[in-house]
Amino acid sequence: MFEFVTFIRVRYAETDRMGYVYYGNYATYFEVARVETIKALGFSYRLLEDDGIMLPVLEYHSKFFKPAYYDDLLTIKTRITGFSGARIFFDYTVRNEQGETICEASTTLVFISADTKKPTPAPEALRLKLKSLE
Amino acid sequence: MFEFVTFIRVRYAETDRMGYVYYGNYATYFEVARVETIKALGFSYRLLEDDGIMLPVLEYHSKFFKPAYYDDLLTIKTRITGFSGARIFFDYTVRNEQGETICEASTTLVFISADTKKPTPAPEALRLKLKSLE
Amino acid sequence: MFEFVTFIRVRYAETDRMGYVYYGNYATYFEVARVETIKALGFSYRLLEDDGIMLPVLEYHSKFFKPAYYDDLLTIKTRITGFSGARIFFDYTVRNEQGETICEASTTLVFISADTKKPTPAPEALRLKLKSLE
Amino acid sequence: MFEFVTFIRVRYAETDRMGYVYYGNYATYFEVARVETIKALGFSYRLLEDDGIMLPVLEYHSKFFKPAYYDDLLTIKTRITGFSGARIFFDYTVRNEQGETICEASTTLVFISADTKKPTPAPEALRLKLKSLE
């Protein structure tokens, strides 16, 4: 199970009139965390797409325990929790500067061929890389 | 169980470079659907906040079956599925113009006092209104 | 000069912690207003793209006189103010429910061939349609 | 004239179906750049708001020369170009990884008292700090 930590500074645009980070914006934080996690493994999501593989989100669950505020530096711990056929699973934990867990989330994504728009197995190199780290 | 239907036209800003609606933007669609559902019951989320009650999201689950595209007119069916103390539960089904279900989601929200930042019971009038419709 | 009016309800996601509509979100409102204006002329921006013509923004100016708030119903008056080669010019005026002008803006867009990525003349049919309305 | 450089990595959420960064998202980039510039001077926009001073945008102009793409690392050079009463002026230049200028922009913001909602002079300490750097 590969784990990687990403830091994200809350932008003003991401707050709402409660003064909280709008709940919809966490999805973007998780995208950034996911992409950096894949980069840390030596892969690039951008190159993946250039190679004709897309990786849309199939499922997204999130639980919010405390709000995040403007200018907070959030710590996102991302874990790749597994593969299943064309699917890849990620878990996320978000902590604020006080070390409190403010959000937990998970996503399921699916590798899709840009040509056929059908699921396609996760790239072999990525699977092997993750296996080598176990 | 109160049910209400909202129509949302996909904006260009909401698409991503796959040409799909970015998965994070559905949260905004559900907010719009939720607010219109509450309005349909004769209540206003804006007035609720002016009265010192906030309604942040505690939990958000979504499953994506098919992409939505630019300029699609989406149909969102929202159901208030229940109350539990200070919590209120919503379910959503999103259909595209071909009538295909493209996304299913649910949210749990909690009534919070803006003063104390503590959970507070759902407004009595809203509970009664929903009960009267059963 | 063709003029068209669009109504936009402010979403919670679009507010910031000042309680105002975040200044960056007006660009999306103008996109919606622009697209509806083109639709009112019998054209579709979506079909335009399907035909291999893109219409990115070259220039965007905006002045803010008063804030817009959550749940406000904004009235956007859009005017197509002219063409120049591959360029098309739009002006916008945003009014709140009290009829106050809260924002004025303008955009310059350019017709681009998706193939060559070079500027391409505005579609003849659109030019003729606008001319016929003068 | 104080100058500061900020780096921003383009997020997937910020692209649109042209594959470009959506023009509305640059406003958020300039907010991040502005806030970091003020931090570099030893001030905090967050603390400013906590002290009852808001800083909404009055005017925003932008010119786009080339698109930005997903995962690009953008370099934003921000300059504080002056003060006038309660107003503060910023200029921005955005470069891509090839060093090409892809966007130029400027914003006018106004210091507002959160209590009175009226313009209020720029904080003396900020003015003096900037003067000392001339």
Coordinates of C-alpha atoms in Angstrom, one line a residue:
Chain A
M1 CA 0.0 0.0 0.0
F2 CA 1.8 3.1 -1.3
E3 CA 1.3 6.3 0.8
F4 CA 2.2 9.9 -0.2
V5 CA 1.7 13.3 1.5
T6 CA 0.6 16.4 -0.3
F7 CA 0.2 19.9 1.1
I8 CA -2.5 22.3 -0.1
R9 CA -3.1 25.9 0.9
V10 CA -6.8 26.9 0.9
R11 CA -7.5 29.6 -1.6
Y12 CA -10.0 32.4 -1.1
A13 CA -12.0 31.2 -4.1
E14 CA -12.5 27.8 -2.4
T15 CA -14.3 29.3 0.7
D16 CA -18.0 29.9 0.8
R17 CA -20.2 32.4 2.8
M18 CA -20.0 30.2 5.9
G19 CA -16.3 30.9 5.8
Y20 CA -15.6 27.1 5.2
V21 CA -14.0 25.4 2.3
Y22 CA -17.0 24.5 0.1
Y23 CA -17.6 20.8 0.3
G24 CA -17.4 20.4 -3.5
N25 CA -13.8 21.7 -3.6
Y26 CA -12.4 18.7 -1.7
A27 CA -12.7 16.7 -4.9
T28 CA -10.2 19.0 -6.5
Y29 CA -7.8 18.6 -3.5
F30 CA -8.1 14.8 -3.9
E31 CA -7.3 15.1 -7.6
V32 CA -4.2 17.1 -6.9
A33 CA -3.2 14.6 -4.1
R34 CA -3.8 11.6 -6.5
V35 CA -1.8 13.1 -9.3
E36 CA 1.2 13.9 -7.0
T37 CA 1.0 10.4 -5.6
I38 CA 1.2 8.9 -9.1
K39 CA 4.1 11.3 -9.9
A40 CA 5.9 10.1 -6.7
L41 CA 5.8 6.6 -8.3
G42 CA 7.5 7.9 -11.4
F43 CA 4.3 8.1 -13.5
S44 CA 2.6 11.1 -15.0
Y45 CA -1.2 11.4 -15.4
R46 CA -0.6 13.9 -18.2
L47 CA 1.5 11.4 -20.2
L48 CA -1.0 8.7 -19.5
E49 CA -3.6 10.8 -21.2
D50 CA -1.3 11.6 -24.0
D51 CA -0.9 7.8 -24.4
G52 CA -4.7 7.5 -24.9
I53 CA -5.6 6.4 -21.4
M54 CA -8.2 8.3 -19.4
L55 CA -8.9 7.8 -15.7
P56 CA -12.3 9.1 -14.7
V57 CA -13.8 8.8 -11.2
L58 CA -16.4 6.0 -10.8
E59 CA -17.1 6.5 -7.1
Y60 CA -16.3 9.1 -4.5
H61 CA -17.1 9.0 -0.8
S62 CA -16.3 11.7 1.7
K63 CA -16.9 12.4 5.4
F64 CA -16.4 15.8 6.9
F65 CA -15.5 16.1 10.6
K66 CA -14.4 19.7 10.9
P67 CA -14.3 22.7 8.5
A68 CA -11.2 23.9 6.7
Y69 CA -10.7 27.7 6.6
Y70 CA -9.2 30.2 4.3
D71 CA -5.3 30.1 4.1
D72 CA -5.2 26.8 6.1
L73 CA -2.3 24.6 5.1
L74 CA -3.9 21.2 4.7
T75 CA -2.0 17.9 4.8
I76 CA -3.5 15.2 2.6
K77 CA -2.3 11.6 3.1
T78 CA -3.1 9.5 0.0
R79 CA -3.0 5.8 -0.1
I80 CA -3.3 3.6 -3.2
T81 CA -5.3 0.8 -1.6
G82 CA -5.5 -1.6 -4.5
F83 CA -6.4 -2.6 -8.1
S84 CA -9.2 -4.7 -9.4
G85 CA -9.2 -5.2 -13.2
A86 CA -9.3 -1.8 -14.7
R87 CA -10.0 -0.1 -11.4
I88 CA -7.7 1.6 -8.9
F89 CA -8.6 2.6 -5.4
F90 CA -7.4 5.6 -3.4
D91 CA -8.0 6.6 0.3
Y92 CA -7.4 10.1 1.6
T93 CA -7.0 11.7 5.1
V94 CA -7.0 15.5 5.4
R95 CA -5.5 17.1 8.5
N96 CA -5.4 20.8 9.4
E97 CA -2.5 22.7 10.9
Q98 CA -3.5 21.5 14.4
G99 CA -3.1 17.9 13.3
E100 CA -6.9 17.3 13.5
T101 CA -8.4 14.9 10.9
I102 CA -11.0 17.1 9.2
C103 CA -12.0 14.8 6.3
E104 CA -11.7 11.2 5.2
A105 CA -12.4 10.1 1.6
S106 CA -12.0 7.4 -0.9
T107 CA -12.3 7.3 -4.7
T108 CA -12.5 4.5 -7.3
L109 CA -11.2 5.3 -10.7
V110 CA -11.2 3.3 -13.9
F111 CA -8.6 3.1 -16.7
I112 CA -10.4 3.8 -20.0
S113 CA -9.1 3.7 -23.5
A114 CA -9.6 7.1 -25.2
D115 CA -10.2 5.2 -28.5
T116 CA -12.7 2.6 -27.5
K117 CA -14.1 4.4 -24.4
K118 CA -13.9 0.9 -22.8
P119 CA -12.2 -0.1 -19.6
T120 CA -8.6 -1.2 -20.1
P121 CA -6.2 -2.9 -17.6
A122 CA -4.1 -0.6 -15.4
P123 CA -0.7 0.0 -17.0
E124 CA 1.6 -3.0 -16.3
A125 CA 4.5 -0.7 -15.3
L126 CA 2.3 1.0 -12.6
R127 CA 1.1 -2.3 -11.2
L128 CA 4.7 -3.7 -11.1
K129 CA 6.0 -0.5 -9.5
L130 CA 3.4 -0.7 -6.7
K131 CA 4.0 -4.5 -6.2
S132 CA 7.8 -3.8 -5.9
L133 CA 7.0 -1.4 -3.0
E134 CA 4.9 -3.8 -1.0
Chain B
M1 CA -40.5 11.1 1.4
F2 CA -40.6 14.4 -0.5
E3 CA -39.3 14.4 -4.1
F4 CA -38.5 17.3 -6.3
V5 CA -37.0 17.7 -9.8
T6 CA -34.4 20.3 -10.9
F7 CA -33.0 21.0 -14.3
I8 CA -29.4 22.0 -14.7
R9 CA -27.7 23.0 -18.0
V10 CA -24.0 22.0 -18.0
R11 CA -21.7 25.1 -18.3
Y12 CA -18.4 25.1 -20.2
A13 CA -16.6 26.0 -17.0
E14 CA -17.8 22.7 -15.5
T15 CA -16.2 20.5 -18.2
D16 CA -12.6 19.2 -18.1
R17 CA -10.1 18.3 -20.7
M18 CA -11.7 14.8 -21.1
G19 CA -14.8 16.8 -22.3
Y20 CA -16.7 15.4 -19.2
V21 CA -18.3 17.4 -16.4
Y22 CA -15.5 17.4 -13.8
Y23 CA -16.5 15.0 -11.0
G24 CA -16.1 17.7 -8.3
N25 CA -18.8 19.9 -10.0
Y26 CA -21.6 17.5 -9.2
A27 CA -21.5 18.6 -5.6
T28 CA -22.6 22.1 -6.8
Y29 CA -25.4 20.5 -8.8
F30 CA -26.6 18.7 -5.7
E31 CA -26.4 21.9 -3.7
V32 CA -28.6 23.7 -6.3
A33 CA -31.0 20.7 -6.3
R34 CA -31.2 20.6 -2.5
V35 CA -31.9 24.3 -2.2
E36 CA -34.6 24.2 -4.8
T37 CA -36.2 21.2 -3.1
I38 CA -36.3 23.1 0.2
K39 CA -37.8 26.1 -1.6
A40 CA -40.4 23.9 -3.1
L41 CA -41.4 23.1 0.5
G42 CA -41.9 26.8 1.2
F43 CA -38.5 27.3 3.0
S44 CA -35.5 29.3 2.1
Y45 CA -31.9 28.3 2.8
R46 CA -30.9 31.9 2.6
L47 CA -33.4 32.9 5.3
L48 CA -32.4 29.9 7.4
E49 CA -28.8 31.3 7.4
D50 CA -30.1 34.8 8.1
D51 CA -31.8 33.2 11.2
G52 CA -28.5 31.9 12.4
I53 CA -28.7 28.3 11.2
M54 CA -26.1 26.9 9.0
L55 CA -26.4 23.5 7.2
P56 CA -22.9 22.1 6.3
V57 CA -22.5 18.8 4.6
L58 CA -21.3 15.9 6.8
E59 CA -21.1 13.1 4.3
Y60 CA -21.3 12.9 0.5
H61 CA -21.3 9.8 -1.6
S62 CA -21.6 9.6 -5.3
K63 CA -21.4 7.0 -8.1
F64 CA -20.9 7.9 -11.7
F65 CA -22.3 5.6 -14.4
K66 CA -21.8 7.8 -17.5
P67 CA -20.3 11.1 -18.2
A68 CA -22.2 14.4 -18.6
Y69 CA -21.1 16.7 -21.5
Y70 CA -21.1 20.4 -22.2
D71 CA -24.6 21.9 -22.8
D72 CA -26.4 18.8 -21.6
L73 CA -29.6 19.5 -19.8
L74 CA -29.5 17.3 -16.7
T75 CA -32.5 16.2 -14.7
I76 CA -31.9 15.8 -11.0
K77 CA -34.4 14.1 -8.9
T78 CA -33.9 15.0 -5.2
R79 CA -35.5 13.1 -2.3
I80 CA -35.5 14.1 1.4
T81 CA -35.1 10.6 2.8
G82 CA -35.3 11.4 6.5
F83 CA -34.2 13.3 9.7
S84 CA -32.2 12.1 12.7
G85 CA -31.7 14.6 15.4
A86 CA -30.0 17.6 13.9
R87 CA -29.3 15.7 10.6
I88 CA -31.2 15.6 7.3
F89 CA -30.6 13.1 4.5
F90 CA -30.9 13.7 0.8
D91 CA -30.7 11.3 -2.2
Y92 CA -30.2 12.4 -5.8
T93 CA -30.5 10.7 -9.2
V94 CA -29.1 12.5 -12.3
R95 CA -30.4 11.7 -15.7
N96 CA -29.2 13.0 -19.1
E97 CA -31.4 14.0 -22.1
Q98 CA -31.6 10.3 -23.2
G99 CA -33.1 9.4 -19.9
E100 CA -30.1 7.5 -18.8
T101 CA -29.1 7.5 -15.1
I102 CA -25.6 9.0 -15.1
C103 CA -25.0 9.5 -11.4
E104 CA -26.5 8.6 -8.0
A105 CA -25.6 10.4 -4.9
S106 CA -26.5 11.0 -1.3
T107 CA -25.7 13.7 1.3
T108 CA -26.0 14.0 5.1
L109 CA -26.2 17.6 6.3
V110 CA -26.4 18.9 9.9
F111 CA -28.2 21.9 11.3
I112 CA -25.7 24.0 13.2
S113 CA -26.3 27.1 15.3
A114 CA -24.2 30.0 13.9
D115 CA -23.7 31.3 17.4
T116 CA -22.6 28.1 19.3
K117 CA -21.3 26.2 16.3
K118 CA -23.2 23.2 17.8
P119 CA -25.8 21.0 16.2
T120 CA -29.3 22.2 16.6
P121 CA -32.6 20.4 15.9
A122 CA -34.0 20.7 12.4
P123 CA -36.5 23.6 12.3
E124 CA -39.9 22.4 13.6
A125 CA -41.8 23.9 10.7
L126 CA -39.7 22.0 8.2
R127 CA -40.2 18.7 10.0
L128 CA -44.0 19.3 10.3
K129 CA -44.2 20.3 6.6
L130 CA -42.5 17.1 5.5
K131 CA -44.6 15.0 7.9
S132 CA -47.8 16.5 6.5
L133 CA -46.7 15.4 3.0
E134 CA -46.2 11.7 4.0
Chain C
M1 CA -26.3 45.3 -32.2
F2 CA -28.0 42.2 -30.9
E3 CA -29.1 42.2 -27.2
F4 CA -30.2 39.3 -25.1
V5 CA -31.1 38.9 -21.4
T6 CA -30.1 35.9 -19.2
F7 CA -31.1 35.2 -15.6
I8 CA -28.7 33.5 -13.3
R9 CA -29.4 32.5 -9.7
V10 CA -26.2 32.7 -7.5
R11 CA -25.1 29.3 -6.1
Y12 CA -23.7 28.8 -2.7
A13 CA -20.5 27.4 -4.3
E14 CA -20.0 30.8 -6.0
T15 CA -19.9 32.8 -2.8
D16 CA -16.7 33.4 -0.7
R17 CA -16.1 34.1 2.9
M18 CA -16.9 37.8 2.5
G19 CA -20.4 36.5 1.6
Y20 CA -19.9 38.0 -1.9
V21 CA -19.9 36.2 -5.3
Y22 CA -16.2 35.5 -5.8
Y23 CA -15.0 37.9 -8.6
G24 CA -13.6 35.0 -10.6
N25 CA -17.1 33.4 -11.0
Y26 CA -18.5 36.3 -13.1
A27 CA -16.5 34.9 -16.0
T28 CA -18.7 31.8 -15.9
Y29 CA -21.8 33.9 -15.7
F30 CA -20.7 35.7 -18.9
E31 CA -20.0 32.4 -20.6
V32 CA -23.5 31.3 -19.9
A33 CA -24.9 34.6 -21.0
R34 CA -22.8 34.5 -24.2
V35 CA -23.9 31.0 -25.1
E36 CA -27.6 31.8 -24.5
T37 CA -27.2 34.9 -26.7
I38 CA -25.8 32.8 -29.5
K39 CA -28.6 30.3 -29.0
A40 CA -31.2 33.0 -29.3
L41 CA -29.7 33.8 -32.7
G42 CA -30.3 30.1 -33.8
F43 CA -26.7 29.0 -33.3
S44 CA -25.2 26.5 -30.9
Y45 CA -21.8 26.9 -29.5
R46 CA -21.7 23.1 -28.9
L47 CA -22.4 22.4 -32.6
L48 CA -19.8 25.0 -33.5
E49 CA -17.2 23.0 -31.6
D50 CA -18.4 19.8 -33.1
D51 CA -17.8 21.5 -36.5
G52 CA -14.2 22.1 -35.5
I53 CA -14.4 25.7 -34.5
M54 CA -13.3 26.8 -31.0
L55 CA -13.9 30.2 -29.5
P56 CA -11.5 31.0 -26.7
V57 CA -11.5 34.3 -24.9
L58 CA -8.7 36.8 -25.9
E59 CA -9.5 39.6 -23.6
Y60 CA -11.8 40.1 -20.6
H61 CA -12.5 43.3 -18.7
S62 CA -14.8 43.7 -15.7
K63 CA -15.7 46.5 -13.3
F64 CA -17.5 45.7 -10.0
F65 CA -19.8 48.3 -8.5
K66 CA -21.6 46.3 -5.8
P67 CA -21.4 42.7 -4.6
A68 CA -23.8 40.0 -5.5
Y69 CA -25.0 37.7 -2.7
Y70 CA -26.1 34.1 -2.3
D71 CA -29.4 33.2 -4.0
D72 CA -29.6 36.6 -5.8
L73 CA -31.3 36.4 -9.2
L74 CA -29.0 38.3 -11.5
T75 CA -30.1 39.8 -14.8
I76 CA -27.4 39.8 -17.4
K77 CA -27.9 41.9 -20.5
T78 CA -25.5 40.7 -23.3
R79 CA -24.8 42.7 -26.4
I80 CA -22.8 41.5 -29.4
T81 CA -21.0 44.7 -30.3
G82 CA -19.2 43.7 -33.4
F83 CA -16.9 41.6 -35.5
S84 CA -13.4 42.2 -36.7
G85 CA -11.8 39.5 -38.8
A86 CA -11.9 36.4 -36.7
R87 CA -12.9 38.3 -33.5
I88 CA -16.3 38.8 -31.9
F89 CA -17.0 41.4 -29.2
F90 CA -19.5 41.1 -26.3
D91 CA -20.5 43.6 -23.7
Y92 CA -22.4 42.6 -20.5
T93 CA -24.3 44.5 -17.8
V94 CA -25.3 42.7 -14.6
R95 CA -28.2 43.9 -12.5
N96 CA -29.4 42.6 -9.1
E97 CA -33.0 42.2 -8.0
Q98 CA -33.2 45.9 -7.0
G99 CA -32.3 46.9 -10.5
E100 CA -28.9 48.2 -9.5
T101 CA -26.0 47.7 -12.0
I102 CA -23.5 45.7 -10.0
C103 CA -21.0 44.8 -12.8
E104 CA -20.1 45.8 -16.3
A105 CA -17.8 43.7 -18.5
S106 CA -16.6 43.0 -22.0
T107 CA -14.9 40.1 -23.7
T108 CA -13.2 39.6 -27.0
L109 CA -13.2 36.1 -28.4
V110 CA -11.6 34.6 -31.5
F111 CA -12.8 31.9 -33.8
I112 CA -10.1 29.3 -34.1
S113 CA -9.9 26.2 -36.3
A114 CA -9.5 23.1 -34.1
D115 CA -7.3 21.6 -36.8
T116 CA -4.9 24.3 -37.5
K117 CA -5.2 26.2 -34.2
K118 CA -5.2 29.4 -36.3
P119 CA -7.8 32.1 -36.4
T120 CA -10.6 31.6 -38.9
P121 CA -13.3 34.0 -40.0
A122 CA -16.5 34.1 -38.0
P123 CA -19.1 31.7 -39.5
E124 CA -20.8 33.5 -42.5
A125 CA -24.3 32.4 -41.3
L126 CA -23.7 34.1 -37.9
R127 CA -22.5 37.3 -39.5
L128 CA -25.5 37.4 -41.9
K129 CA -27.9 36.7 -39.1
L130 CA -26.6 39.6 -37.1
K131 CA -26.5 41.9 -40.1
S132 CA -30.2 41.0 -40.8
L133 CA -31.1 42.2 -37.4
E134 CA -29.5 45.6 -37.6
Chain D
M1 CA 7.3 48.9 -7.1
F2 CA 7.4 45.6 -5.3
E3 CA 7.6 42.5 -7.4
F4 CA 7.1 38.8 -6.3
V5 CA 7.0 35.5 -8.2
T6 CA 4.5 32.7 -7.5
F7 CA 4.4 29.3 -9.1
I8 CA 1.1 27.5 -9.8
R9 CA 0.6 24.0 -11.1
V10 CA -2.5 23.7 -13.3
R11 CA -5.1 21.4 -11.8
Y12 CA -7.3 19.1 -13.9
A13 CA -10.4 20.8 -12.5
E14 CA -9.2 24.0 -14.0
T15 CA -9.1 22.8 -17.6
D16 CA -12.1 22.8 -19.9
R17 CA -13.1 20.7 -22.9
M18 CA -10.8 22.6 -25.2
G19 CA -8.0 21.3 -23.0
Y20 CA -7.2 24.8 -22.0
V21 CA -7.3 26.4 -18.5
Y22 CA -10.8 27.9 -18.4
Y23 CA -10.4 31.7 -18.7
G24 CA -12.4 32.3 -15.4
N25 CA -9.8 30.3 -13.4
Y26 CA -7.0 32.9 -13.9
A27 CA -8.8 35.1 -11.4
T28 CA -8.1 32.5 -8.8
Y29 CA -4.4 32.3 -9.8
F30 CA -4.1 36.1 -9.5
E31 CA -5.7 35.9 -6.0
V32 CA -3.1 33.3 -4.9
A33 CA -0.3 35.4 -6.4
R34 CA -1.6 38.6 -4.7
V35 CA -1.9 36.9 -1.4
E36 CA 1.6 35.5 -1.6
T37 CA 2.9 38.9 -2.6
I38 CA 1.4 40.5 0.5
K39 CA 2.8 37.7 2.6
A40 CA 6.2 38.3 1.2
L41 CA 5.9 41.8 2.6
G42 CA 5.2 40.4 6.0
F43 CA 1.5 40.9 5.9
S44 CA -1.4 38.4 6.0
Y45 CA -4.6 38.9 4.1
R46 CA -6.2 36.5 6.6
L47 CA -5.2 38.6 9.5
L48 CA -6.3 41.7 7.7
E49 CA -9.8 40.2 7.5
D50 CA -9.7 39.1 11.1
D51 CA -9.0 42.8 11.9
G52 CA -12.2 43.8 10.1
I53 CA -10.7 44.9 6.7
M54 CA -12.0 43.4 3.5
L55 CA -10.3 43.8 0.1
P56 CA -12.7 43.1 -2.7
V57 CA -11.8 43.5 -6.4
L58 CA -13.1 46.6 -8.1
E59 CA -11.7 46.1 -11.5
Y60 CA -10.0 43.2 -13.4
H61 CA -8.5 43.2 -16.8
S62 CA -6.9 40.3 -18.6
K63 CA -5.4 39.5 -22.0
F64 CA -4.7 36.0 -23.1
F65 CA -1.9 35.3 -25.6
K66 CA -1.6 31.6 -25.4
P67 CA -3.5 28.8 -23.6
A68 CA -2.2 27.1 -20.5
Y69 CA -2.6 23.3 -20.3
Y70 CA -3.1 20.7 -17.6
D71 CA -0.1 20.1 -15.3
D72 CA 1.7 23.2 -16.7
L73 CA 3.8 24.9 -14.0
L74 CA 2.9 28.6 -14.5
T75 CA 5.1 31.4 -13.3
I76 CA 3.2 34.5 -12.1
K77 CA 5.1 37.7 -11.6
T78 CA 3.0 40.1 -9.5
R79 CA 3.8 43.8 -9.1
I80 CA 2.1 46.2 -6.6
T81 CA 2.0 49.3 -8.9
G82 CA 0.6 51.8 -6.5
F83 CA -2.0 53.1 -4.0
S84 CA -4.6 55.8 -4.4
G85 CA -6.7 56.5 -1.3
A86 CA -8.3 53.2 -0.3
R87 CA -7.3 51.5 -3.6
I88 CA -4.3 49.3 -4.3
F89 CA -3.2 48.3 -7.8
F90 CA -1.6 45.0 -9.0
D91 CA -0.2 43.9 -12.3
Y92 CA 0.4 40.3 -13.3
T93 CA 2.4 38.5 -16.0
V94 CA 1.9 34.7 -16.5
R95 CA 4.6 32.7 -18.2
N96 CA 4.5 29.0 -19.1
E97 CA 7.4 26.5 -18.8
Q98 CA 8.8 27.6 -22.2
G99 CA 9.1 31.1 -20.8
E100 CA 6.4 32.4 -23.1
T101 CA 4.1 35.2 -21.8
I102 CA 0.6 33.6 -22.0
C103 CA -1.4 36.2 -20.0
E104 CA -1.2 39.7 -18.7
A105 CA -3.6 41.1 -16.2
S106 CA -4.3 43.9 -13.7
T107 CA -6.6 44.3 -10.7
T108 CA -7.7 47.2 -8.6
L109 CA -8.8 46.3 -5.1
V110 CA -10.3 48.5 -2.4
F111 CA -9.8 48.4 1.4
I112 CA -13.2 48.2 3.0
S113 CA -14.2 48.3 6.7
A114 CA -16.2 45.2 7.5
D115 CA -18.2 47.3 10.0
T116 CA -19.2 50.3 7.9
K117 CA -18.8 48.6 4.4
K118 CA -17.1 51.9 3.4
P119 CA -13.7 52.4 1.9
T120 CA -10.9 52.8 4.4
P121 CA -7.3 53.9 3.9
A122 CA -4.8 51.1 3.1
P123 CA -3.1 50.0 6.4
E124 CA -0.3 52.5 7.3
A125 CA 2.2 49.7 8.0
L126 CA 1.7 48.3 4.5
R127 CA 2.1 51.7 2.8
L128 CA 5.3 52.3 4.8
K129 CA 6.7 48.9 4.1
L130 CA 6.2 49.4 0.4
K131 CA 7.7 52.9 0.6
S132 CA 10.8 51.6 2.3
L133 CA 11.4 49.2 -0.5
E134 CA 11.3 51.9 -3.3

